[in-house]
mmCIF file of C-alpha atoms in Angstrom:
data_model
loop_
_atom_site.group_PDB
_atom_site.id
_atom_site.type_symbol
_atom_site.label_atom_id
_atom_site.label_comp_id
_atom_site.label_asym_id
_atom_site.label_seq_id
_atom_site.Cartn_x
_atom_site.Cartn_y
_atom_site.Cartn_z
ATOM 1 C CA UNK A 27 -31.956 -41.847 -40.958
ATOM 2 C CA UNK A 28 -30.304 -40.661 -44.148
ATOM 3 C CA UNK A 29 -28.231 -42.773 -46.567
ATOM 4 C CA UNK A 30 -24.767 -41.790 -45.240
ATOM 5 C CA UNK A 31 -25.823 -42.619 -41.667
ATOM 6 C CA UNK A 32 -27.336 -45.932 -42.820
ATOM 7 C CA UNK A 33 -24.018 -46.770 -44.500
ATOM 8 C CA UNK A 34 -22.188 -45.943 -41.276
ATOM 9 C CA UNK A 35 -24.493 -48.267 -39.315
ATOM 10 C CA UNK A 36 -23.969 -50.937 -42.000
ATOM 11 C CA UNK A 37 -20.210 -50.531 -41.542
ATOM 12 C CA UNK A 38 -20.664 -51.134 -37.805
ATOM 13 C CA UNK A 39 -22.506 -54.370 -38.619
ATOM 14 C CA UNK A 40 -19.589 -55.429 -40.831
ATOM 15 C CA UNK A 41 -17.216 -55.444 -37.826
ATOM 16 C CA UNK A 42 -18.561 -58.605 -36.128
ATOM 17 C CA UNK A 43 -19.085 -60.152 -39.589
ATOM 18 C CA UNK A 44 -15.419 -59.539 -40.424
ATOM 19 C CA UNK A 45 -14.316 -61.109 -37.112
ATOM 20 C CA UNK A 46 -16.620 -64.090 -37.506
ATOM 21 C CA UNK A 47 -15.355 -64.814 -41.006
ATOM 22 C CA UNK A 48 -11.683 -64.160 -40.231
ATOM 23 C CA UNK A 49 -11.685 -66.623 -37.326
ATOM 24 C CA UNK A 50 -13.943 -69.195 -38.993
ATOM 25 C CA UNK A 51 -12.728 -72.539 -40.316
ATOM 26 C CA UNK A 52 -14.216 -71.860 -43.766
ATOM 27 C CA UNK A 53 -11.992 -72.316 -46.784
ATOM 28 C CA UNK A 54 -10.689 -68.950 -47.983
ATOM 29 C CA UNK A 55 -11.838 -67.294 -44.744
ATOM 30 C CA UNK A 56 -9.031 -64.717 -44.850
ATOM 31 C CA UNK A 57 -9.841 -63.798 -48.438
ATOM 32 C CA UNK A 58 -13.556 -63.421 -47.611
ATOM 33 C CA UNK A 59 -12.706 -61.364 -44.504
ATOM 34 C CA UNK A 60 -10.588 -59.121 -46.730
ATOM 35 C CA UNK A 61 -13.590 -58.642 -49.022
ATOM 36 C CA UNK A 62 -15.681 -57.577 -46.007
ATOM 37 C CA UNK A 63 -12.931 -55.095 -45.102
ATOM 38 C CA UNK A 64 -12.903 -53.742 -48.671
ATOM 39 C CA UNK A 65 -16.698 -53.325 -48.578
ATOM 40 C CA UNK A 66 -16.284 -51.379 -45.326
ATOM 41 C CA UNK A 67 -13.694 -49.145 -46.970
ATOM 42 C CA UNK A 68 -15.886 -48.529 -49.997
ATOM 43 C CA UNK A 69 -18.917 -47.667 -47.852
ATOM 44 C CA UNK A 70 -16.736 -45.222 -45.915
ATOM 45 C CA UNK A 71 -15.811 -43.433 -49.136
ATOM 46 C CA UNK A 72 -19.373 -43.502 -50.475
ATOM 47 C CA UNK A 73 -21.050 -42.271 -47.286
ATOM 48 C CA UNK A 74 -18.607 -39.376 -46.970
ATOM 49 C CA UNK A 75 -19.091 -38.411 -50.600
ATOM 50 C CA UNK A 76 -22.899 -38.519 -50.373
ATOM 51 C CA UNK A 77 -22.953 -36.628 -47.067
ATOM 52 C CA UNK A 78 -20.818 -33.784 -48.409
ATOM 53 C CA UNK A 79 -22.264 -33.606 -51.933
ATOM 54 C CA UNK A 80 -25.909 -33.593 -50.833
ATOM 55 C CA UNK A 81 -25.350 -31.681 -47.576
ATOM 56 C CA UNK A 82 -26.455 -34.624 -45.449
ATOM 57 C CA UNK A 83 -23.790 -34.158 -42.774
ATOM 58 C CA UNK A 84 -25.295 -34.854 -39.342
ATOM 59 C CA UNK A 85 -24.045 -34.829 -35.761
ATOM 60 C CA UNK A 86 -24.603 -38.604 -35.687
ATOM 61 C CA UNK A 87 -22.496 -39.073 -38.809
ATOM 62 C CA UNK A 88 -19.779 -36.719 -37.616
ATOM 63 C CA UNK A 89 -19.304 -38.835 -34.484
ATOM 64 C CA UNK A 90 -20.185 -42.330 -35.673
ATOM 65 C CA UNK A 91 -18.411 -42.374 -39.047
ATOM 66 C CA UNK A 92 -14.890 -42.038 -37.627
ATOM 67 C CA UNK A 93 -15.843 -44.352 -34.754
ATOM 68 C CA UNK A 94 -16.980 -47.029 -37.224
ATOM 69 C CA UNK A 95 -13.688 -46.657 -39.107
ATOM 70 C CA UNK A 96 -11.602 -46.906 -35.962
ATOM 71 C CA UNK A 97 -13.530 -49.892 -34.599
ATOM 72 C CA UNK A 98 -13.152 -51.755 -37.906
ATOM 73 C CA UNK A 99 -9.435 -51.058 -37.964
ATOM 74 C CA UNK A 100 -9.125 -52.118 -34.333
ATOM 75 C CA UNK A 101 -10.913 -55.378 -35.187
ATOM 76 C CA UNK A 102 -8.465 -55.983 -38.034
ATOM 77 C CA UNK A 103 -5.439 -55.241 -35.843
ATOM 78 C CA UNK A 104 -6.812 -57.528 -33.110
ATOM 79 C CA UNK A 105 -7.348 -60.331 -35.623
ATOM 80 C CA UNK A 106 -3.823 -59.909 -36.994
ATOM 81 C CA UNK A 107 -2.335 -59.918 -33.511
ATOM 82 C CA UNK A 108 -4.352 -62.914 -32.288
ATOM 83 C CA UNK A 109 -3.230 -64.933 -35.313
ATOM 84 C CA UNK A 110 0.397 -63.872 -34.742
ATOM 85 C CA UNK A 111 0.653 -61.936 -37.992
ATOM 86 C CA UNK A 112 1.872 -58.790 -36.186
ATOM 87 C CA UNK A 113 3.910 -58.144 -33.078
ATOM 88 C CA UNK A 114 2.488 -57.137 -29.736
ATOM 89 C CA UNK A 115 4.263 -53.791 -30.134
ATOM 90 C CA UNK A 116 2.537 -52.998 -33.418
ATOM 91 C CA UNK A 117 -0.817 -53.847 -31.842
ATOM 92 C CA UNK A 118 -0.093 -51.806 -28.693
ATOM 93 C CA UNK A 119 1.022 -48.706 -30.595
ATOM 94 C CA UNK A 120 -1.976 -48.950 -32.897
ATOM 95 C CA UNK A 121 -4.442 -49.399 -30.024
ATOM 96 C CA UNK A 122 -2.850 -46.665 -27.914
ATOM 97 C CA UNK A 123 -3.181 -44.139 -30.719
ATOM 98 C CA UNK A 124 -6.701 -45.112 -31.777
ATOM 99 C CA UNK A 125 -8.110 -45.439 -28.269
ATOM 100 C CA UNK A 126 -6.540 -42.087 -27.446
ATOM 101 C CA UNK A 127 -8.221 -40.514 -30.478
ATOM 102 C CA UNK A 128 -11.610 -42.035 -29.603
ATOM 103 C CA UNK A 129 -11.465 -40.951 -25.955
ATOM 104 C CA UNK A 130 -10.192 -37.462 -26.810
ATOM 105 C CA UNK A 131 -12.841 -36.971 -29.504
ATOM 106 C CA UNK A 132 -15.648 -38.005 -27.171
ATOM 107 C CA UNK A 133 -14.266 -35.932 -24.296
ATOM 108 C CA UNK A 134 -13.975 -32.756 -26.359
ATOM 109 C CA UNK A 135 -17.276 -33.325 -28.155
ATOM 110 C CA UNK A 136 -19.185 -33.580 -24.883
ATOM 111 C CA UNK A 137 -17.431 -30.442 -23.620
ATOM 112 C CA UNK A 138 -18.816 -28.518 -26.594
ATOM 113 C CA UNK A 139 -15.534 -28.143 -28.437
ATOM 114 C CA UNK A 140 -15.384 -27.952 -32.214
ATOM 115 C CA UNK A 141 -14.005 -31.054 -33.898
ATOM 116 C CA UNK A 142 -11.497 -31.056 -36.712
ATOM 117 C CA UNK A 143 -12.973 -32.459 -39.913
ATOM 118 C CA UNK A 144 -11.183 -35.230 -41.765
ATOM 119 C CA UNK A 145 -8.276 -33.956 -43.814
ATOM 120 C CA UNK A 146 -5.864 -35.255 -46.420
ATOM 121 C CA UNK A 147 -3.467 -36.639 -43.814
ATOM 122 C CA UNK A 148 -6.218 -38.629 -42.115
ATOM 123 C CA UNK A 149 -7.433 -40.009 -45.422
ATOM 124 C CA UNK A 150 -3.876 -40.903 -46.448
ATOM 125 C CA UNK A 151 -3.393 -42.689 -43.112
ATOM 126 C CA UNK A 152 -6.483 -44.789 -43.822
ATOM 127 C CA UNK A 153 -5.219 -45.620 -47.320
ATOM 128 C CA UNK A 154 -1.861 -46.704 -45.878
ATOM 129 C CA UNK A 155 -3.606 -49.039 -43.446
ATOM 130 C CA UNK A 156 -5.761 -50.464 -46.232
ATOM 131 C CA UNK A 157 -2.561 -51.179 -48.192
ATOM 132 C CA UNK A 158 -0.818 -52.733 -45.179
ATOM 133 C CA UNK A 159 -3.692 -54.927 -43.974
ATOM 134 C CA UNK A 160 -3.829 -57.369 -46.916
ATOM 135 C CA UNK A 161 -0.029 -57.607 -46.987
ATOM 136 C CA UNK A 162 -0.005 -58.606 -43.327
ATOM 137 C CA UNK A 163 -3.095 -60.836 -43.642
ATOM 138 C CA UNK A 164 -1.391 -62.905 -46.324
ATOM 139 C CA UNK A 165 2.019 -62.751 -44.634
ATOM 140 C CA UNK A 166 3.806 -60.960 -47.447
ATOM 141 C CA UNK A 167 7.437 -60.098 -46.766
ATOM 142 C CA UNK A 168 7.761 -56.615 -45.324
ATOM 143 C CA UNK A 169 4.032 -56.455 -44.599
ATOM 144 C CA UNK A 170 4.603 -55.559 -40.966
ATOM 145 C CA UNK A 171 7.184 -52.927 -41.946
ATOM 146 C CA UNK A 172 4.566 -51.274 -44.138
ATOM 147 C CA UNK A 173 2.086 -51.536 -41.250
ATOM 148 C CA UNK A 174 4.640 -49.857 -38.956
ATOM 149 C CA UNK A 175 5.007 -47.076 -41.539
ATOM 150 C CA UNK A 176 1.239 -46.559 -41.430
ATOM 151 C CA UNK A 177 1.261 -46.591 -37.612
ATOM 152 C CA UNK A 178 4.047 -44.008 -37.440
ATOM 153 C CA UNK A 179 2.303 -41.849 -40.040
ATOM 154 C CA UNK A 180 -0.884 -42.098 -37.959
ATOM 155 C CA UNK A 181 0.970 -40.518 -35.022
ATOM 156 C CA UNK A 182 2.101 -37.660 -37.283
ATOM 157 C CA UNK A 183 -1.502 -37.260 -38.430
ATOM 158 C CA UNK A 184 -2.675 -37.180 -34.804
ATOM 159 C CA UNK A 185 -0.181 -34.431 -34.013
ATOM 160 C CA UNK A 186 -1.493 -32.409 -36.967
ATOM 161 C CA UNK A 187 -5.064 -32.914 -35.732
ATOM 162 C CA UNK A 188 -4.072 -31.709 -32.249
ATOM 163 C CA UNK A 189 -2.536 -28.527 -33.641
ATOM 164 C CA UNK A 190 -5.619 -27.892 -35.793
ATOM 165 C CA UNK A 191 -7.878 -28.630 -32.819
ATOM 166 C CA UNK A 192 -6.077 -26.062 -30.679
ATOM 167 C CA UNK A 193 -6.272 -23.453 -33.438
ATOM 168 C CA UNK A 194 -9.956 -24.173 -34.071
ATOM 169 C CA UNK A 195 -10.866 -23.895 -30.386
ATOM 170 C CA UNK A 196 -8.639 -20.934 -29.559
ATOM 171 C CA UNK A 197 -10.449 -18.352 -27.484
ATOM 172 C CA UNK A 198 -9.870 -14.865 -28.967
#
C-alpha cells in the first residue's frame, strides 16, 4: 500500500472518530470534531498531491479517495441534521446527490466505463462545504444559507461531471 492509499484509509478511520467526538459529552466536542474534519481535509489534499506528483495513482485510490470524501461529508451532514443544525431538506438534497454520485460511480466503474477525474468544479464544491460546515456547526447566522449554496453548486458540478462522462465514454 502506497502513502496516498494509506492516507485514504486513514481518512476512512477518521469518519467514526469524528462521529464519536461530535456526539460525545466532552467539553469542546464540536471544536475537536471540527479539528478531525480539518485533518481529513488536509489528508485529502496531501494524498492527491503525492499521488499525482509521484505517479502513485492506483485503481484503489481512484475509487476509495472520493468515497472517503463523500462518506466523511455524509457523516458531517448527518451529525448536523441529528443535532438540528440543518433542515431535513438540506440533509435530503445533500444525501440524494452524494448517494447518487456514489451509486453511479460504482455502477459505471464495474461496467468498465472510464471515470471523470476530479476537476476544478469538484474541488471548489469541496471547499464550499468545508467553509459551510464550521459555520453551521457553530450556528453562525446564515450558515445554512451558505450550506445551501454549496449544495446547489454541487448539483451544478454533478451536471458538469455527467456531460464530461458522456463525452469521455462516447463510442466513435
